[in-house]
Coordinates of C-alpha atoms in Angstrom, one line a residue:
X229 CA 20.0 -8.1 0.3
X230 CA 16.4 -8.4 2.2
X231 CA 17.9 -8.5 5.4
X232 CA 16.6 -5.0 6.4
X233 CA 13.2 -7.2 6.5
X234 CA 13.8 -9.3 9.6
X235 CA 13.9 -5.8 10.9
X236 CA 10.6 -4.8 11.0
X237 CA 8.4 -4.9 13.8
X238 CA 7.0 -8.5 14.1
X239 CA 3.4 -7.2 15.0
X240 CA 1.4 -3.9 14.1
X241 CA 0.3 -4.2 17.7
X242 CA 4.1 -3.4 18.5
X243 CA 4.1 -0.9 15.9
X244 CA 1.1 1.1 17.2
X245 CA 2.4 0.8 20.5
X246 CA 5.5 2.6 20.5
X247 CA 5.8 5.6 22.7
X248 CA 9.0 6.7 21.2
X249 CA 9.3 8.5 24.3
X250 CA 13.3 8.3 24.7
X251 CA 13.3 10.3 21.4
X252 CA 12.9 13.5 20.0
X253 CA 9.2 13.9 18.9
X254 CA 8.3 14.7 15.3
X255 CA 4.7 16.4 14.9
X256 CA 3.1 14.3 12.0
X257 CA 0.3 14.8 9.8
X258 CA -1.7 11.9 8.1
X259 CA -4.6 12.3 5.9
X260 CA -7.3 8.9 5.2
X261 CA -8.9 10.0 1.9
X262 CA -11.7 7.9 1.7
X263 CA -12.0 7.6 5.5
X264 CA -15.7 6.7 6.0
X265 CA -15.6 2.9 3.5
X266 CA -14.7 -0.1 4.6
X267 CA -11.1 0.0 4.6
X268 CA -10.9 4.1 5.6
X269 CA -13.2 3.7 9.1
X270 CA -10.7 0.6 10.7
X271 CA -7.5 1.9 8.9
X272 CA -8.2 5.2 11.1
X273 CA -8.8 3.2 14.0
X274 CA -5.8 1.7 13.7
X275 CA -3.8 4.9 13.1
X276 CA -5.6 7.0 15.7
X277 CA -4.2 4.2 18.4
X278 CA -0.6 5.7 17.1
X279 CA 1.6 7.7 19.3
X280 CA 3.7 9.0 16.5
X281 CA 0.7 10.6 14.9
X282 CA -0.1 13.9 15.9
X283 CA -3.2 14.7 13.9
X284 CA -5.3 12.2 11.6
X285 CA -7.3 14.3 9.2
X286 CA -10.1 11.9 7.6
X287 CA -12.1 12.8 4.4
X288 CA -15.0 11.2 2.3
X289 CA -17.5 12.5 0.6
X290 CA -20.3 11.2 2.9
X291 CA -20.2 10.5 7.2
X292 CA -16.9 11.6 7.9
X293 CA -18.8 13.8 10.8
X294 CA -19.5 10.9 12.4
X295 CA -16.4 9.0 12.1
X296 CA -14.2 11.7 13.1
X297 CA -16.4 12.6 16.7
X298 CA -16.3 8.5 17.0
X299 CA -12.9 8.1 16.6
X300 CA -12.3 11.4 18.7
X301 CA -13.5 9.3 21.8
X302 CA -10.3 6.8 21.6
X303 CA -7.9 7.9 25.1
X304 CA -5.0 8.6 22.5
X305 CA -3.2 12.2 22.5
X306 CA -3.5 12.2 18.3
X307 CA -6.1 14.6 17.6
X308 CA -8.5 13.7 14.4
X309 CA -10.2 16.2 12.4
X310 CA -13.1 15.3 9.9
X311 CA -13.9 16.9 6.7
X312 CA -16.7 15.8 4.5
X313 CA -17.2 17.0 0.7
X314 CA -14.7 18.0 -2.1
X315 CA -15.5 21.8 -1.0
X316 CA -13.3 20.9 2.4
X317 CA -10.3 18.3 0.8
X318 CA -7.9 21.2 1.0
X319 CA -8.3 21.6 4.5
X320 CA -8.1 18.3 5.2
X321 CA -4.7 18.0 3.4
X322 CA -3.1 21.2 4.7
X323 CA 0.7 20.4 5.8
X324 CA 0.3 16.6 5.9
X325 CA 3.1 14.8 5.9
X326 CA 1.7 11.1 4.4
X327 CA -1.9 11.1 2.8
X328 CA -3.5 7.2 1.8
X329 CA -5.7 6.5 -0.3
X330 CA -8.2 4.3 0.1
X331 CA -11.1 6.2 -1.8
X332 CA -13.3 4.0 -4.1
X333 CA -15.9 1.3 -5.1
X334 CA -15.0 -2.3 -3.7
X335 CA -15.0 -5.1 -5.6
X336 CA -18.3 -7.7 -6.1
X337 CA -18.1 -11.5 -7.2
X338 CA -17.2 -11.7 -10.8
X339 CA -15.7 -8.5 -11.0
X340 CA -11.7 -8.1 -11.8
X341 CA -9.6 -4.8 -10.4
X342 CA -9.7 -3.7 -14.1
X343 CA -13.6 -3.7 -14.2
X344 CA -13.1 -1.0 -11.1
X345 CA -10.8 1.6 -13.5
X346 CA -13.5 3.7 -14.6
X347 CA -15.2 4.7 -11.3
X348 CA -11.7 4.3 -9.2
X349 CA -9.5 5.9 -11.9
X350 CA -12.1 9.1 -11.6
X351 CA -11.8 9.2 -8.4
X352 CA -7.7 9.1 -7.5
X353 CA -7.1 11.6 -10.2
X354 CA -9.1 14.4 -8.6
X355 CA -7.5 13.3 -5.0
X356 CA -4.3 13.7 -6.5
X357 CA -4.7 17.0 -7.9
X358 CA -5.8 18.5 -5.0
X359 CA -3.0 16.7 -2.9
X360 CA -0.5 18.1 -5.9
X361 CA -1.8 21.4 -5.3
X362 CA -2.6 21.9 -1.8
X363 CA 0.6 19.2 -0.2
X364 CA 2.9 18.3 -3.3
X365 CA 5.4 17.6 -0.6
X366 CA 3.7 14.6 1.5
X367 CA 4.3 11.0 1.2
X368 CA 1.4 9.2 -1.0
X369 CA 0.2 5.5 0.0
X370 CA -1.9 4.3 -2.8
X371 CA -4.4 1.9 -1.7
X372 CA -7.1 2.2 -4.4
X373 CA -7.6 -0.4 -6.7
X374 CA -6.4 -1.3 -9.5
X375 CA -3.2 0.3 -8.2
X376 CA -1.5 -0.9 -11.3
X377 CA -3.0 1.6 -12.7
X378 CA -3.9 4.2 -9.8
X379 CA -0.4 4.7 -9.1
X380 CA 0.7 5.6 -12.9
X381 CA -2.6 8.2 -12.7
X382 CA -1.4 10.2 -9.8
X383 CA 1.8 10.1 -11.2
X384 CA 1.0 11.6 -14.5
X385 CA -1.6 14.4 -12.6
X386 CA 1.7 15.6 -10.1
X387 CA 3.6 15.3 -13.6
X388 CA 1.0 17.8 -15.1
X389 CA 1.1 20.2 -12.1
X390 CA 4.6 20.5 -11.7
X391 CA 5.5 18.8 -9.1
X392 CA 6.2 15.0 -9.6
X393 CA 8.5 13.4 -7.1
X394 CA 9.0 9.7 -8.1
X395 CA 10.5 8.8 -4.6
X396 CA 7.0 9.8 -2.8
X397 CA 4.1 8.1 -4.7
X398 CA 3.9 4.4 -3.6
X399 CA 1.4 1.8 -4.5
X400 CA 0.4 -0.1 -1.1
X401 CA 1.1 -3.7 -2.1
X402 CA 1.8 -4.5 1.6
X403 CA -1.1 -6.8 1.6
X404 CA 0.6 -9.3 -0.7
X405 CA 3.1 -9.7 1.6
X406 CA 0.9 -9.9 5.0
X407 CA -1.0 -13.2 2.8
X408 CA 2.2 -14.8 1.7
X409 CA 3.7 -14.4 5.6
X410 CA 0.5 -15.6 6.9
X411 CA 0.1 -18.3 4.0
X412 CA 3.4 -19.8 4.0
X413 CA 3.3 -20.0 8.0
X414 CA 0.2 -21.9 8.2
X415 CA 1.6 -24.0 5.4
X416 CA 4.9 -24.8 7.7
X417 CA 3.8 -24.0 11.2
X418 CA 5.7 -21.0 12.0
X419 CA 4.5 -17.6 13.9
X420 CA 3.0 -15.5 10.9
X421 CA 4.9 -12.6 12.7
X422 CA 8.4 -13.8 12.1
X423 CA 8.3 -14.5 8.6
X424 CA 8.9 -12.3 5.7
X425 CA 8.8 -13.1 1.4
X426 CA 9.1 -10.4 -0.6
X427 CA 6.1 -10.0 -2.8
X428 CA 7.3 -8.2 -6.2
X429 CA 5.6 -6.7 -9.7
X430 CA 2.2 -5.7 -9.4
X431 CA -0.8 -5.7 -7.1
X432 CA -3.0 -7.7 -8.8
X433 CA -3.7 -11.9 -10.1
X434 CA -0.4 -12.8 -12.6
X435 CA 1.8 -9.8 -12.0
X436 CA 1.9 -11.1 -8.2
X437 CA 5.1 -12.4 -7.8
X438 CA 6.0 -13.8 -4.6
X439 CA 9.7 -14.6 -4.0
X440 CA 9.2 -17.7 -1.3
X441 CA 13.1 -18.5 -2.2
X442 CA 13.7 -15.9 -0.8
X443 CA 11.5 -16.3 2.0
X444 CA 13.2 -15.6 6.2
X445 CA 12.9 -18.0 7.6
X446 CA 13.8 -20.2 4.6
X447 CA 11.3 -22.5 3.8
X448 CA 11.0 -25.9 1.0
X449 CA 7.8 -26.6 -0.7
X450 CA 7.4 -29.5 -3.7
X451 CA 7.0 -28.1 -6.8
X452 CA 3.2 -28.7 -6.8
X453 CA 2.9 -27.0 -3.5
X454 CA 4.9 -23.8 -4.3
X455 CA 2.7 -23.4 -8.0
X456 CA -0.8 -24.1 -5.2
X457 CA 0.5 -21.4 -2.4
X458 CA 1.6 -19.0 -5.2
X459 CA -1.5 -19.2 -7.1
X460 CA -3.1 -18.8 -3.7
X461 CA -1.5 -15.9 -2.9
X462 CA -2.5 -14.4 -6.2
X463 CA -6.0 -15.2 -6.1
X464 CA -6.4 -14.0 -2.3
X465 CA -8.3 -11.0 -2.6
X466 CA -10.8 -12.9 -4.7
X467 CA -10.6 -16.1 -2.3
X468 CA -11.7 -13.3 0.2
X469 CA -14.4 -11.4 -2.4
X470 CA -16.2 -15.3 -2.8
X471 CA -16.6 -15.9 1.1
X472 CA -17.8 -12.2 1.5
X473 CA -21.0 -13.3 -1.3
X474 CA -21.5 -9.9 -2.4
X475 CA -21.1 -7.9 1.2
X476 CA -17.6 -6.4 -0.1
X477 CA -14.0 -7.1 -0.7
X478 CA -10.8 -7.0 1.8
X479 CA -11.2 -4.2 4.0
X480 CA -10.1 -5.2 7.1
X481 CA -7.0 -7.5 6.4
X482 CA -5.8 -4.2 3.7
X483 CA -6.7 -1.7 6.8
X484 CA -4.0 -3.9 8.5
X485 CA -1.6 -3.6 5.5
X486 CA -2.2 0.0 5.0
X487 CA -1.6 1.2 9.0
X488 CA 1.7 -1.2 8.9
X489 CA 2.8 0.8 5.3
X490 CA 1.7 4.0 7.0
X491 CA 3.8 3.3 10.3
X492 CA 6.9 2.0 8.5
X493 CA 6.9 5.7 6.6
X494 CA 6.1 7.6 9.7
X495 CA 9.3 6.1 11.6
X496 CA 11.1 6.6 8.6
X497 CA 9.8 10.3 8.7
X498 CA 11.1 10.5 12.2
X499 CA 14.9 9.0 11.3
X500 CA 14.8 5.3 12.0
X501 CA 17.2 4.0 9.3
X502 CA 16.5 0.5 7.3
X503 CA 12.9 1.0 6.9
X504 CA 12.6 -1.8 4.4
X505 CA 8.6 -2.4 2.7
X506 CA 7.7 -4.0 -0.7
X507 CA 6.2 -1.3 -2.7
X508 CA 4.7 -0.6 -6.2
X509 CA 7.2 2.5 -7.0
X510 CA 8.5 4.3 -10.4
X511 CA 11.2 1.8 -10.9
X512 CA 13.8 0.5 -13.9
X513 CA 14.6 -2.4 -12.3
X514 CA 12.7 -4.4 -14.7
X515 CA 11.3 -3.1 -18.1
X516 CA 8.0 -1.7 -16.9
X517 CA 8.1 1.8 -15.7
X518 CA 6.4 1.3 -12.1
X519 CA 7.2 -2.1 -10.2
X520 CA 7.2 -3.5 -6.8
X521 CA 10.1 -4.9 -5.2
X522 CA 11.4 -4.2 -1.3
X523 CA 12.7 -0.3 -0.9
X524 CA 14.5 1.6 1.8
X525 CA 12.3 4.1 2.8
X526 CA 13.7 7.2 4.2
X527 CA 11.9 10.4 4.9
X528 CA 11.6 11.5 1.8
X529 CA 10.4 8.6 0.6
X530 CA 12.4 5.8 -1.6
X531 CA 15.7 5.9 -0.5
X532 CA 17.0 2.7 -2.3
X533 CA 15.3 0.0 -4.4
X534 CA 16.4 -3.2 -3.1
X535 CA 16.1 -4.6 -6.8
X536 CA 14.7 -8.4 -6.9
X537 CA 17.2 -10.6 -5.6
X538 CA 17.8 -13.5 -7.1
X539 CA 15.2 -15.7 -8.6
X540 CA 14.9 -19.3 -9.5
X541 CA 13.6 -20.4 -12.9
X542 CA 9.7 -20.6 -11.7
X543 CA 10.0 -17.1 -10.5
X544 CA 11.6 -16.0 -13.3
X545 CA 8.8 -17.8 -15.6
X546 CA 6.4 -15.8 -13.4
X547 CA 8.2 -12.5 -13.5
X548 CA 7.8 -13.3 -17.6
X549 CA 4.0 -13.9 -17.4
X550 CA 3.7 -10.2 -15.4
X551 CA 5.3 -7.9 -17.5
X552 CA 3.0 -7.9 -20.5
X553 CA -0.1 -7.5 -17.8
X554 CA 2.1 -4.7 -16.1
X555 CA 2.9 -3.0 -19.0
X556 CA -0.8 -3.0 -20.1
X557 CA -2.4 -1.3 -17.0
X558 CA 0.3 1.3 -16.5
X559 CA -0.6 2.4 -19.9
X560 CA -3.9 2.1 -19.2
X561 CA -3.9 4.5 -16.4
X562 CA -1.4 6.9 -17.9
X563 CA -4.0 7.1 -20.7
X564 CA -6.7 7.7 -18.8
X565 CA -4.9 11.2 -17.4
X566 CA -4.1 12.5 -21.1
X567 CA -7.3 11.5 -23.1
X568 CA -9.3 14.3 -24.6

């Protein structure tokens, strides 16, 4: 079922790289909402080094000036505009094709992705409404936390305006799965770029499910190992919160993530067929109304969910912890949109 996942590109270097000369070439538009924080300024660095994007339009609220006539410097052909200030986010998301979302606080020792909803949740709902209104068409990549939540809001705010497209709003989980390749190769000695687990459920703690049975190459842990690198996995954001002591959270390991999501979509956009990422999507593959499991992206988004495989009993126990936690925060943020 996953074997559209050997097929992506073993390193975002390659990715980035691509001249796609031999092919037609598709004009693309990508909008970085939230461009000036610590993910936004290397994500756009990262996309800006593209040669399938033709403009990068990057907005914050504060210093996108400055980011934009840095970034503008890079010998690249895509062009990048900078808007600063909620009086220019139309602009900035006039005929985009894909727009992420980064925007938002980080997350400080002691604190959980929930204790980020108020400020966060705030925050992607007005985003959203302006992307609903001003490019209901364009691929969304949901990178603000707690996305478990932040995706269900957006949702519910294109929903309200009319224009809700379940196959174009996707959670960015793609981090999960960068830890738990990168994680189980250390653990086993392999090249981090040839492996691939599907990471499935949610984007945050418990409702992290990595599928390491179904891991390429296939890999054996004991059963003490595979509960340690699981937890592991699960707890890596905070792992990398700890070591930070206060100075942020994962910014440049989810700027990674987010260019790799945000290059998988764009050759998608462009025809490549099998585009295969884990995603945090409107789902019923399980009994929670969003859920992340490996897709076939096309270009208008999900083209297929590749459901969740088949699962042994420990990752069926841990699909069984997830779902109450799930079901809690995508209520939580559906909430949030209707309350009075």
């Amino acid at each position: 079922m996953y074997s559209a996942l050997s097929r992506r590109t073993p390193q975002l270097v390659s990715s980035i790289s691509k001249s796609f000369s031999t092919s037609p070439r598709v004009e693309t538009k990508v909008a970085v909402l939230g461009a000036a924080g610590g993910i936004g300024q290397p994500l756009s660095l990262l996309l800006k080094h593209s040669q399938i994007i033709s403009e990068l339009s990057i907005y914050d609220v504060v210093n996108t000036p400055g980011v934009a006539a840095d970034l503008s410097h890079i010998e690249t052909k895509c062009k990048v505009r900078g808007y600063v200030g909620k009086e220019q986010l139309g602009d900035a998301l006039k005929g985009c094709d894909v727009v992420i979302i980064p925007a938002g606080v980080p997350r400080k020792p002691g604190m959980t992705r929930d204790d980020l909803f108020n400020t966060n949740a705030s925050i992607v709902r007005d985003l959203a409404t302006v992307c609903a209104e001003v490019c209901p068409k364009a691929i969304l990549g949901i990178i603000s936390n707690p996305v478990n939540s932040t995706v269900p809001i957006a949702s519910e705010v294109f929903k309200k305006a009319g224009v809700y497209d379940p196959k174009k709003i996707f959670g960015v989980s793609t981090l999960d799965i960068v830890r738990a390749n990168t994680f189980i190769a250390e653990a086993k000695g392999l090249d981090p770029a040839q492996v691939n687990c599907p990471v499935i459920g949610g984007h945050s703690g418990v409702t992290i499910i990595p599928l390491i049975s179904q891991c390429k190459p296939a890999v054996e842990f004991t059963q003490d190992q595979l509960k340690a690198l699981t937890e592991r996995i699960q707890e890596a954001g905070t792992e990398v919160v700890k070591a930070k002591a206060g100075a942020g959270s994962a910014t440049l390991s989810m700027a990674y993530a987010g260019a790799r999501f945000t290059f998988s979509v764009l050759r998608a956009i462009k025809g490549e067929q099998g585009v295969v990422e884990c995603a945090f999507v409107k789902s019923d593959v399980t009994e929670t109304e969003y859920f992340a499991t490996p897709v076939i992206i096309g270009p208008g988004g999900v083209e297929k969910n590749l459901g969740l495989g088949k699962l042994t009993a420990f990752e069926q126990e841990l699909l069984q912890k997830a779902l109450p936690e799930l079901k809690k925060n995508i209520k939580t943020g559906e909430d949030f949109v209707h309350k009075k």
